[in-house]
mmCIF file of C-alpha atoms and ligand atoms in Angstrom:
data_model
loop_
_atom_site.group_PDB
_atom_site.id
_atom_site.type_symbol
_atom_site.label_atom_id
_atom_site.label_comp_id
_atom_site.label_asym_id
_atom_site.label_seq_id
_atom_site.Cartn_x
_atom_site.Cartn_y
_atom_site.Cartn_z
ATOM 1 C CA MET O 272 9.650 -26.280 -29.092
ATOM 2 C CA SER O 273 9.370 -22.598 -28.558
ATOM 3 C CA GLY O 274 6.761 -20.066 -29.482
ATOM 4 C CA SER O 275 4.912 -16.988 -28.400
ATOM 5 C CA SER O 276 2.665 -17.595 -25.420
ATOM 6 C CA GLY O 277 1.130 -14.212 -24.929
ATOM 7 C CA ALA O 278 0.583 -12.006 -21.933
ATOM 8 C CA ALA O 279 0.302 -12.640 -18.208
ATOM 9 C CA ARG O 280 0.585 -10.845 -14.878
ATOM 10 C CA VAL O 281 3.273 -11.359 -12.290
ATOM 11 C CA ALA O 282 1.717 -12.952 -9.200
ATOM 12 C CA SER O 283 4.860 -13.194 -7.056
ATOM 13 C CA VAL O 284 8.595 -12.797 -7.327
ATOM 14 C CA GLY O 285 11.018 -15.129 -5.580
ATOM 15 C CA ARG O 286 14.783 -15.460 -5.521
ATOM 16 C CA ARG O 287 14.960 -17.992 -8.335
ATOM 17 C CA GLY O 288 11.916 -17.310 -10.393
ATOM 18 C CA LEU O 289 8.431 -16.021 -10.361
ATOM 19 C CA LEU O 290 4.830 -17.037 -10.590
ATOM 20 C CA VAL O 291 2.694 -15.610 -13.357
ATOM 21 C CA LEU O 292 -1.059 -15.507 -13.575
ATOM 22 C CA ARG O 293 -2.520 -16.580 -16.917
ATOM 23 C CA SER O 294 -6.259 -17.063 -17.418
ATOM 24 C CA GLY O 295 -6.744 -17.255 -13.654
ATOM 25 C CA ARG O 296 -4.013 -19.899 -13.150
ATOM 26 C CA GLU O 297 -0.650 -19.514 -11.436
ATOM 27 C CA GLU O 298 2.339 -20.944 -13.301
ATOM 28 C CA PRO O 299 6.093 -20.828 -12.614
ATOM 29 C CA ALA O 300 8.242 -18.779 -14.993
ATOM 30 C CA VAL O 301 11.817 -17.524 -15.227
ATOM 31 C CA PRO O 302 13.027 -14.147 -16.441
ATOM 32 C CA SER O 303 15.029 -14.172 -19.675
ATOM 33 C CA GLY O 304 18.726 -13.315 -19.528
ATOM 34 C CA SER O 305 18.246 -9.907 -21.101
ATOM 35 C CA LEU O 306 15.416 -9.110 -18.721
ATOM 36 C CA MET O 307 17.715 -9.744 -15.744
ATOM 37 C CA ARG O 308 19.901 -6.873 -16.983
ATOM 38 C CA GLY O 309 16.965 -4.512 -17.524
ATOM 39 C CA THR O 310 13.652 -3.983 -15.765
ATOM 40 C CA ARG O 311 13.230 -6.563 -13.025
ATOM 41 C CA PRO O 312 9.629 -7.733 -12.887
ATOM 42 C CA VAL O 313 7.576 -6.828 -9.799
ATOM 43 C CA VAL O 314 4.208 -8.088 -8.592
ATOM 44 C CA GLY O 315 1.389 -6.762 -10.744
ATOM 45 C CA ASP O 316 3.542 -6.254 -13.827
ATOM 46 C CA ARG O 317 2.083 -7.192 -17.165
ATOM 47 C CA VAL O 318 4.602 -9.349 -19.018
ATOM 48 C CA LEU O 319 5.075 -11.108 -22.326
ATOM 49 C CA LEU O 320 5.874 -14.814 -22.156
ATOM 50 C CA ARG O 321 7.591 -17.321 -24.403
ATOM 51 C CA GLU O 322 7.491 -21.060 -23.986
ATOM 52 C CA SER O 323 10.726 -22.955 -24.450
ATOM 53 C CA HIS O 324 11.300 -26.661 -23.732
ATOM 54 C CA GLY O 325 8.258 -26.707 -21.503
ATOM 55 C CA ARG O 326 9.406 -23.689 -19.506
ATOM 56 C CA LEU O 327 7.763 -20.295 -19.414
ATOM 57 C CA ILE O 328 10.175 -17.440 -19.978
ATOM 58 C CA VAL O 329 9.360 -13.816 -19.242
ATOM 59 C CA GLU O 330 10.639 -11.894 -22.245
ATOM 60 C CA GLU O 331 9.420 -8.396 -21.572
ATOM 61 C CA VAL O 332 7.874 -6.238 -18.882
ATOM 62 C CA LEU O 333 5.225 -4.001 -20.441
ATOM 63 C CA PRO O 334 5.262 -0.296 -19.536
ATOM 64 C CA ARG O 335 4.072 0.196 -15.958
ATOM 65 C CA GLY O 336 1.029 2.119 -14.876
ATOM 66 C CA PRO O 337 0.656 3.541 -11.349
ATOM 67 C CA CYS O 338 2.687 1.794 -8.625
ATOM 68 C CA LEU O 339 2.629 1.891 -4.831
ATOM 69 C CA SER O 340 6.187 2.346 -3.545
ATOM 70 C CA ARG O 341 8.051 3.039 -0.353
ATOM 71 C CA THR O 342 11.633 3.990 0.401
ATOM 72 C CA LEU O 343 14.098 1.545 1.945
ATOM 73 C CA ARG O 344 17.107 2.301 4.111
ATOM 74 C CA GLY O 345 19.754 3.802 1.897
ATOM 75 C CA GLY O 346 17.125 5.619 -0.136
ATOM 76 C CA ALA O 347 16.217 3.007 -2.744
ATOM 77 C CA LYS O 348 12.611 3.021 -3.885
ATOM 78 C CA LYS O 349 10.845 -0.303 -3.552
ATOM 79 C CA ILE O 350 7.746 -0.994 -5.618
ATOM 80 C CA LEU O 351 5.187 -2.939 -3.586
ATOM 81 C CA ALA O 352 2.935 -3.523 -6.573
ATOM 82 C CA ALA O 353 2.621 -2.253 -10.132
ATOM 83 C CA ASN O 354 -0.403 -1.393 -12.246
ATOM 84 C CA VAL O 355 -2.699 -0.817 -9.299
ATOM 85 C CA ASP O 356 -5.934 1.184 -9.235
ATOM 86 C CA ARG O 357 -6.551 1.343 -5.513
ATOM 87 C CA VAL O 358 -4.735 1.248 -2.209
ATOM 88 C CA MET O 359 -6.256 -0.333 0.856
ATOM 89 C CA ILE O 360 -4.580 0.827 4.059
ATOM 90 C CA VAL O 361 -5.145 -1.874 6.665
ATOM 91 C CA VAL O 362 -5.001 -0.989 10.364
ATOM 92 C CA SER O 363 -6.371 -2.793 13.406
ATOM 93 C CA VAL O 364 -8.366 -1.770 16.467
ATOM 94 C CA ALA O 365 -5.980 -3.756 18.679
ATOM 95 C CA ALA O 366 -3.288 -6.444 18.564
ATOM 96 C CA PRO O 367 -1.315 -4.602 17.203
ATOM 97 C CA PRO O 368 -2.723 -1.295 18.525
ATOM 98 C CA PHE O 369 -4.176 1.306 16.155
ATOM 99 C CA ARG O 370 -1.451 3.600 14.799
ATOM 100 C CA ARG O 371 -2.342 6.519 12.605
ATOM 101 C CA ALA O 372 1.107 7.400 11.227
ATOM 102 C CA VAL O 373 0.982 4.527 8.784
ATOM 103 C CA ILE O 374 -2.254 5.877 7.306
ATOM 104 C CA ASP O 375 -0.753 9.322 6.671
ATOM 105 C CA ARG O 376 2.274 7.780 5.039
ATOM 106 C CA ILE O 377 0.639 5.215 2.786
ATOM 107 C CA ALA O 378 -2.054 7.721 1.806
ATOM 108 C CA ALA O 379 0.619 10.218 0.726
ATOM 109 C CA ALA O 380 2.428 7.561 -1.337
ATOM 110 C CA ALA O 381 -0.905 6.683 -2.964
ATOM 111 C CA GLU O 382 -1.819 10.325 -3.656
ATOM 112 C CA TRP O 383 1.551 10.830 -5.291
ATOM 113 C CA GLN O 384 0.520 8.221 -7.866
ATOM 114 C CA ARG O 385 -3.071 9.517 -7.928
ATOM 115 C CA LEU O 386 -4.392 6.203 -6.630
ATOM 116 C CA ARG O 387 -7.790 5.958 -4.986
ATOM 117 C CA THR O 388 -7.349 5.070 -1.351
ATOM 118 C CA CYS O 389 -9.465 3.615 1.413
ATOM 119 C CA VAL O 390 -8.820 2.732 5.044
ATOM 120 C CA VAL O 391 -9.801 -0.638 6.476
ATOM 121 C CA LEU O 392 -10.064 -0.921 10.245
ATOM 122 C CA ASN O 393 -9.855 -4.641 11.034
ATOM 123 C CA LYS O 394 -10.413 -6.622 14.258
ATOM 124 C CA MET O 395 -13.612 -4.744 15.129
ATOM 125 C CA ASP O 396 -14.433 -7.788 17.302
ATOM 126 C CA LEU O 397 -11.796 -6.429 19.714
ATOM 127 C CA ALA O 398 -13.396 -2.947 19.835
ATOM 128 C CA GLY O 399 -15.202 -3.672 23.106
ATOM 129 C CA ASP O 400 -11.962 -3.483 25.076
ATOM 130 C CA ALA O 401 -9.856 -1.207 22.902
ATOM 131 C CA GLY O 402 -12.450 1.284 21.649
ATOM 132 C CA VAL O 403 -12.620 2.688 18.128
ATOM 133 C CA PRO O 404 -10.535 5.799 17.286
ATOM 134 C CA GLU O 405 -13.558 7.585 15.797
ATOM 135 C CA ALA O 406 -12.173 11.148 15.897
ATOM 136 C CA GLU O 407 -9.067 10.127 13.995
ATOM 137 C CA LEU O 408 -10.964 8.084 11.442
ATOM 138 C CA ARG O 409 -13.258 11.059 10.849
ATOM 139 C CA GLN O 410 -10.228 13.101 9.755
ATOM 140 C CA TYR O 411 -9.463 10.572 7.052
ATOM 141 C CA GLU O 412 -13.076 10.464 5.933
ATOM 142 C CA LEU O 413 -13.054 14.261 5.629
ATOM 143 C CA ALA O 414 -9.849 14.019 3.579
ATOM 144 C CA GLY O 415 -11.797 11.811 1.154
ATOM 145 C CA TYR O 416 -10.747 8.333 2.260
ATOM 146 C CA PRO O 417 -13.664 5.964 2.895
ATOM 147 C CA VAL O 418 -13.219 3.956 6.105
ATOM 148 C CA SER O 419 -14.505 0.374 6.374
ATOM 149 C CA ARG O 420 -14.862 -1.200 9.789
ATOM 150 C CA ILE O 421 -14.491 -4.957 9.469
ATOM 151 C CA SER O 422 -13.663 -8.157 11.296
ATOM 152 C CA CYS O 423 -12.010 -11.053 9.517
ATOM 153 C CA LEU O 424 -12.942 -13.152 12.539
ATOM 154 C CA THR O 425 -16.713 -12.571 12.382
ATOM 155 C CA GLY O 426 -16.971 -11.539 8.723
ATOM 156 C CA ASP O 427 -18.596 -8.217 9.601
ATOM 157 C CA GLY O 428 -18.227 -5.538 6.916
ATOM 158 C CA LEU O 429 -16.639 -7.790 4.297
ATOM 159 C CA GLU O 430 -19.447 -7.680 1.764
ATOM 160 C CA GLY O 431 -19.266 -3.909 1.434
ATOM 161 C CA LEU O 432 -15.537 -4.133 0.941
ATOM 162 C CA LEU O 433 -15.853 -6.523 -1.974
ATOM 163 C CA SER O 434 -18.205 -4.159 -3.788
ATOM 164 C CA LEU O 435 -15.712 -1.328 -3.262
ATOM 165 C CA VAL O 436 -12.860 -3.191 -4.966
ATOM 166 C CA ARG O 437 -14.764 -4.888 -7.805
ATOM 167 C CA GLY O 438 -13.177 -4.393 -11.211
ATOM 168 C CA SER O 439 -9.859 -3.070 -9.953
ATOM 169 C CA THR O 440 -6.397 -4.097 -8.793
ATOM 170 C CA VAL O 441 -6.128 -3.259 -5.115
ATOM 171 C CA VAL O 442 -2.937 -3.335 -3.087
ATOM 172 C CA MET O 443 -3.173 -3.819 0.676
ATOM 173 C CA ALA O 444 -0.530 -2.259 2.906
ATOM 174 C CA GLY O 445 -0.150 -2.008 6.665
ATOM 175 C CA HIS O 446 1.813 -3.057 9.723
ATOM 176 C CA SER O 447 2.597 -6.702 10.355
ATOM 177 C CA GLY O 448 -0.202 -8.554 12.128
ATOM 178 C CA VAL O 449 -3.126 -6.245 11.282
ATOM 179 C CA GLY O 450 -4.750 -9.014 9.219
ATOM 180 C CA LYS O 451 -3.948 -8.355 5.556
ATOM 181 C CA THR O 452 -3.508 -12.021 4.692
ATOM 182 C CA SER O 453 -6.556 -12.936 6.780
ATOM 183 C CA LEU O 454 -8.550 -10.473 4.678
ATOM 184 C CA ALA O 455 -7.172 -11.912 1.426
ATOM 185 C CA LYS O 456 -8.243 -15.374 2.578
ATOM 186 C CA ARG O 457 -11.692 -14.118 3.507
ATOM 187 C CA LEU O 458 -12.172 -12.476 0.117
ATOM 188 C CA ALA O 459 -10.678 -15.402 -1.804
ATOM 189 C CA PRO O 460 -11.622 -18.572 0.085
ATOM 190 C CA GLY O 461 -9.500 -21.586 -0.749
ATOM 191 C CA LEU O 462 -6.392 -19.503 -1.090
ATOM 192 C CA ASP O 463 -3.240 -21.140 0.291
ATOM 193 C CA LEU O 464 -1.663 -18.322 2.296
ATOM 194 C CA ARG O 465 -0.044 -18.323 5.716
ATOM 195 C CA VAL O 466 -1.447 -16.377 8.685
ATOM 196 C CA ALA O 467 0.201 -16.278 12.130
ATOM 197 C CA ALA O 468 -0.696 -14.990 15.573
ATOM 198 C CA VAL O 469 0.714 -11.696 16.769
ATOM 199 C CA SER O 470 3.543 -12.157 19.281
ATOM 200 C CA GLU O 471 2.148 -11.905 22.817
ATOM 201 C CA ARG O 472 5.393 -10.543 24.201
ATOM 202 C CA SER O 473 5.932 -7.640 21.783
ATOM 203 C CA GLY O 474 2.342 -7.182 20.595
ATOM 204 C CA ARG O 475 3.790 -7.015 17.108
ATOM 205 C CA GLY O 476 3.119 -9.076 14.044
ATOM 206 C CA ARG O 477 5.633 -11.723 13.083
ATOM 207 C CA GLN O 478 6.127 -10.690 9.471
ATOM 208 C CA THR O 479 4.389 -13.807 8.324
ATOM 209 C CA THR O 480 4.023 -12.710 4.712
ATOM 210 C CA THR O 481 7.490 -12.472 3.216
ATOM 211 C CA ALA O 482 6.694 -11.551 -0.382
ATOM 212 C CA ALA O 483 3.893 -9.703 -2.112
ATOM 213 C CA ARG O 484 1.326 -11.808 -3.913
ATOM 214 C CA LEU O 485 -1.288 -10.981 -6.512
ATOM 215 C CA VAL O 486 -4.526 -12.817 -5.786
ATOM 216 C CA PRO O 487 -7.327 -13.065 -8.351
ATOM 217 C CA LEU O 488 -10.715 -12.361 -6.719
ATOM 218 C CA ALA O 489 -12.976 -12.209 -9.751
ATOM 219 C CA LYS O 490 -12.789 -11.278 -13.414
ATOM 220 C CA GLN O 491 -10.695 -8.080 -13.625
ATOM 221 C CA THR O 492 -10.467 -7.921 -9.828
ATOM 222 C CA PHE O 493 -7.142 -8.512 -8.116
ATOM 223 C CA LEU O 494 -5.925 -8.092 -4.568
ATOM 224 C CA VAL O 495 -2.237 -7.736 -3.721
ATOM 225 C CA ASP O 496 -1.211 -9.009 -0.282
ATOM 226 C CA THR O 497 2.068 -7.456 0.874
ATOM 227 C CA PRO O 498 4.460 -8.074 3.784
ATOM 228 C CA GLY O 499 3.969 -5.882 6.852
ATOM 229 C CA PHE O 500 6.582 -3.283 7.816
ATOM 230 C CA ARG O 501 7.589 -1.207 10.813
ATOM 231 C CA VAL O 502 8.081 2.070 8.961
ATOM 232 C CA PHE O 503 6.616 3.154 5.649
ATOM 233 C CA SER O 504 9.019 5.804 4.434
ATOM 234 C CA VAL O 505 8.023 8.193 1.646
ATOM 235 C CA GLY O 506 11.539 9.518 1.069
ATOM 236 C CA HIS O 507 11.032 8.994 -2.683
ATOM 237 C CA ILE O 508 8.424 11.775 -2.872
ATOM 238 C CA PRO O 509 10.206 15.068 -3.711
ATOM 239 C CA GLY O 510 9.807 17.533 -0.805
ATOM 240 C CA GLU O 511 8.151 20.157 -2.973
ATOM 241 C CA GLU O 512 5.496 17.631 -4.093
ATOM 242 C CA LEU O 513 4.511 16.368 -0.638
ATOM 243 C CA ASP O 514 1.997 19.148 0.117
ATOM 244 C CA ALA O 515 -0.130 18.139 -2.874
ATOM 245 C CA CYS O 516 -0.236 14.589 -1.458
ATOM 246 C CA PHE O 517 -2.454 15.911 1.386
ATOM 247 C CA PRO O 518 -5.955 16.557 -0.021
ATOM 248 C CA GLU O 519 -6.770 18.955 2.861
ATOM 249 C CA MET O 520 -3.828 21.181 1.926
ATOM 250 C CA ARG O 521 -4.587 21.450 -1.777
ATOM 251 C CA PRO O 522 -7.134 24.308 -1.549
ATOM 252 C CA PHE O 523 -4.441 26.497 0.069
ATOM 253 C CA LEU O 524 -1.516 25.740 -2.216
ATOM 254 C CA GLY O 525 -0.476 28.794 -4.173
ATOM 255 C CA ALA O 526 -1.927 31.180 -1.585
ATOM 256 C CA CYS O 527 1.262 31.431 0.516
ATOM 257 C CA ARG O 528 3.451 34.557 0.337
ATOM 258 C CA PHE O 529 6.313 32.614 -1.219
ATOM 259 C CA ARG O 530 5.559 30.610 -4.317
ATOM 260 C CA ASP O 531 7.997 27.883 -3.269
ATOM 261 C CA CYS O 532 6.703 27.808 0.329
ATOM 262 C CA LEU O 533 7.193 24.401 1.986
ATOM 263 C CA HIS O 534 4.855 25.397 4.847
ATOM 264 C CA LEU O 535 7.481 24.803 7.528
ATOM 265 C CA SER O 536 8.863 28.053 8.978
ATOM 266 C CA GLU O 537 8.071 30.522 6.188
ATOM 267 C CA PRO O 538 6.063 33.648 7.105
ATOM 268 C CA GLU O 539 2.528 34.278 5.781
ATOM 269 C CA CYS O 540 1.895 30.646 4.966
ATOM 270 C CA ALA O 541 -1.699 29.868 3.931
ATOM 271 C CA VAL O 542 -1.348 26.226 4.984
ATOM 272 C CA LYS O 543 -0.156 27.023 8.518
ATOM 273 C CA ASP O 544 -2.854 29.677 8.715
ATOM 274 C CA ALA O 545 -5.476 27.020 7.874
ATOM 275 C CA VAL O 546 -3.988 24.735 10.530
ATOM 276 C CA GLY O 547 -4.239 27.590 13.057
ATOM 277 C CA ARG O 548 -7.912 28.069 12.182
ATOM 278 C CA GLY O 549 -8.564 24.347 12.564
ATOM 279 C CA VAL O 550 -9.446 23.921 8.879
ATOM 280 C CA ILE O 551 -6.580 21.463 8.375
ATOM 281 C CA PRO O 552 -6.309 18.977 11.296
ATOM 282 C CA LEU O 553 -3.147 19.637 13.314
ATOM 283 C CA ALA O 554 -2.254 15.930 13.372
ATOM 284 C CA ARG O 555 -2.326 15.778 9.579
ATOM 285 C CA TYR O 556 -0.080 18.849 9.331
ATOM 286 C CA GLU O 557 2.301 17.322 11.880
ATOM 287 C CA ALA O 558 2.423 14.160 9.787
ATOM 288 C CA TYR O 559 3.393 16.322 6.801
ATOM 289 C CA VAL O 560 6.197 17.984 8.772
ATOM 290 C CA THR O 561 7.563 14.626 9.964
ATOM 291 C CA MET O 562 7.423 13.175 6.468
ATOM 292 C CA MET O 563 9.293 16.176 5.057
ATOM 293 C CA SER O 564 12.424 14.829 6.761
ATOM 294 C CA ASP O 565 11.966 11.217 5.614
ATOM 295 C CA THR O 566 15.033 9.643 4.140
ATOM 296 C CA GLY O 567 14.401 5.944 4.311
ATOM 297 C CA ASP O 568 13.026 3.083 6.363
ATOM 298 C CA GLU O 569 15.189 3.259 9.492
ATOM 299 C CA THR O 570 14.654 -0.406 10.284
ATOM 300 C CA GLY O 571 15.755 -1.475 6.850
ATOM 301 C CA GLU O 572 13.038 -4.101 6.619
ATOM 302 C CA GLY O 573 12.463 -4.968 3.056
HETATM 303 N N1 GTP H 72 -9.449 -10.977 16.731
HETATM 304 C C1 GTP H 72 -9.136 -10.909 15.432
HETATM 305 N N2 GTP H 72 -7.991 -11.441 14.986
HETATM 306 C C2 GTP H 72 -7.716 -11.332 13.662
HETATM 307 C C3 GTP H 72 -8.602 -10.699 12.748
HETATM 308 N N3 GTP H 72 -8.028 -10.736 11.520
HETATM 309 C C4 GTP H 72 -6.847 -11.360 11.650
HETATM 310 N N4 GTP H 72 -6.642 -11.734 12.949
HETATM 311 C C5 GTP H 72 -5.469 -12.446 13.504
HETATM 312 O O1 GTP H 72 -4.342 -11.586 13.473
HETATM 313 C C6 GTP H 72 -3.145 -12.351 13.289
HETATM 314 C C7 GTP H 72 -2.327 -11.776 12.141
HETATM 315 O O2 GTP H 72 -3.048 -11.944 10.928
HETATM 316 P P1 GTP H 72 -2.347 -11.943 9.495
HETATM 317 O O3 GTP H 72 -3.441 -12.033 8.488
HETATM 318 O O4 GTP H 72 -1.249 -12.935 9.419
HETATM 319 O O5 GTP H 72 -1.706 -10.458 9.485
HETATM 320 P P2 GTP H 72 -0.855 -9.767 8.307
HETATM 321 O O6 GTP H 72 -1.271 -8.329 8.271
HETATM 322 O O7 GTP H 72 -0.991 -10.529 7.054
HETATM 323 O O8 GTP H 72 0.639 -9.859 8.884
HETATM 324 P P3 GTP H 72 2.042 -9.874 8.036
HETATM 325 O O9 GTP H 72 1.931 -10.910 6.992
HETATM 326 O O10 GTP H 72 3.068 -10.190 9.070
HETATM 327 O O11 GTP H 72 2.195 -8.489 7.484
HETATM 328 C C8 GTP H 72 -3.624 -13.802 13.100
HETATM 329 O O12 GTP H 72 -3.522 -14.470 14.330
HETATM 330 C C9 GTP H 72 -5.064 -13.647 12.676
HETATM 331 O O13 GTP H 72 -5.838 -14.786 13.003
HETATM 332 C C10 GTP H 72 -9.832 -10.163 13.260
HETATM 333 O O14 GTP H 72 -10.662 -9.590 12.572
HETATM 334 N N5 GTP H 72 -10.036 -10.295 14.601
HETATM 335 MG MG1 MG H 73 0.396 -11.434 5.851
HETATM 336 ZN ZN1 ZN H 74 2.990 27.749 2.921
#
């Protein structure tokens, strides 16, 4: 028996097949032969299914909306999730320590796709010892990124987060061990996902999540849990488009002496002038300069 079985969303992609989400239920499916030669499905894709001999076959990947991507070693672009509305950048107060570079990078990748972005600072229960990087977080708030301070351990701040994501597909991204999967489990209790302690020796996460997964939270609300990484390269963003991926720089674009100014060493640069006057935070400009020489994820972690 075979027949048309309608539409679904890709929940996860494995080596041999994938899981699709249909009416809130996860079911195994395999890509059709012709699909294997064309667009490979990624998490979040909307797909058309056919049922054949009791198996679900993915016939077609529907045209993609906005995606969050990063660049791998060698320069290939990897899509973390497709058809997303929002990006949630997850960082932690401690264990692993707060690192701001990842925020600059993921935010730029999100801006490039015009995705709404927020920052989630997890492990607030550890703030007593580690302190909260308030000055840095303020810079992101001024750039237009709401910051939520939460603890997956105590549950603090989680209610507000749920109201922020309602009605959208949100992809979480951040270093290994910051608590992305813990957050997914908190927001979707009963979910069968693995969480593991951060290595005491290295202070790093253990890369517990190995593949992205689309988790239904409520009607029309989805959360994508993704594997942690060491480096989030934005080598796929063309150099001349990176300035527009920094909201603080946008008011000054077009005001430089040279129309094709990249705001590096050119004279009479309106962006560098604004940095000098303290209008654009120096750390954000430095992040821009570093990212201008991105080629790919140096560690090669997929
Ligand atoms: N103290 C504290 N620990 C937390 C909190 N949230 C998560 N953890 C712990 O942090 C460790 C890593 O959590 P995960 O949820 O696996 O982190 P992840 O970001 O999914 O990591 P990867 O899958 O490797 O990318 C686990 O031991 C969690 O129990 C929190 O709010 N406070
Ligand atoms: Mg995880
Ligand atoms: Zn300039």
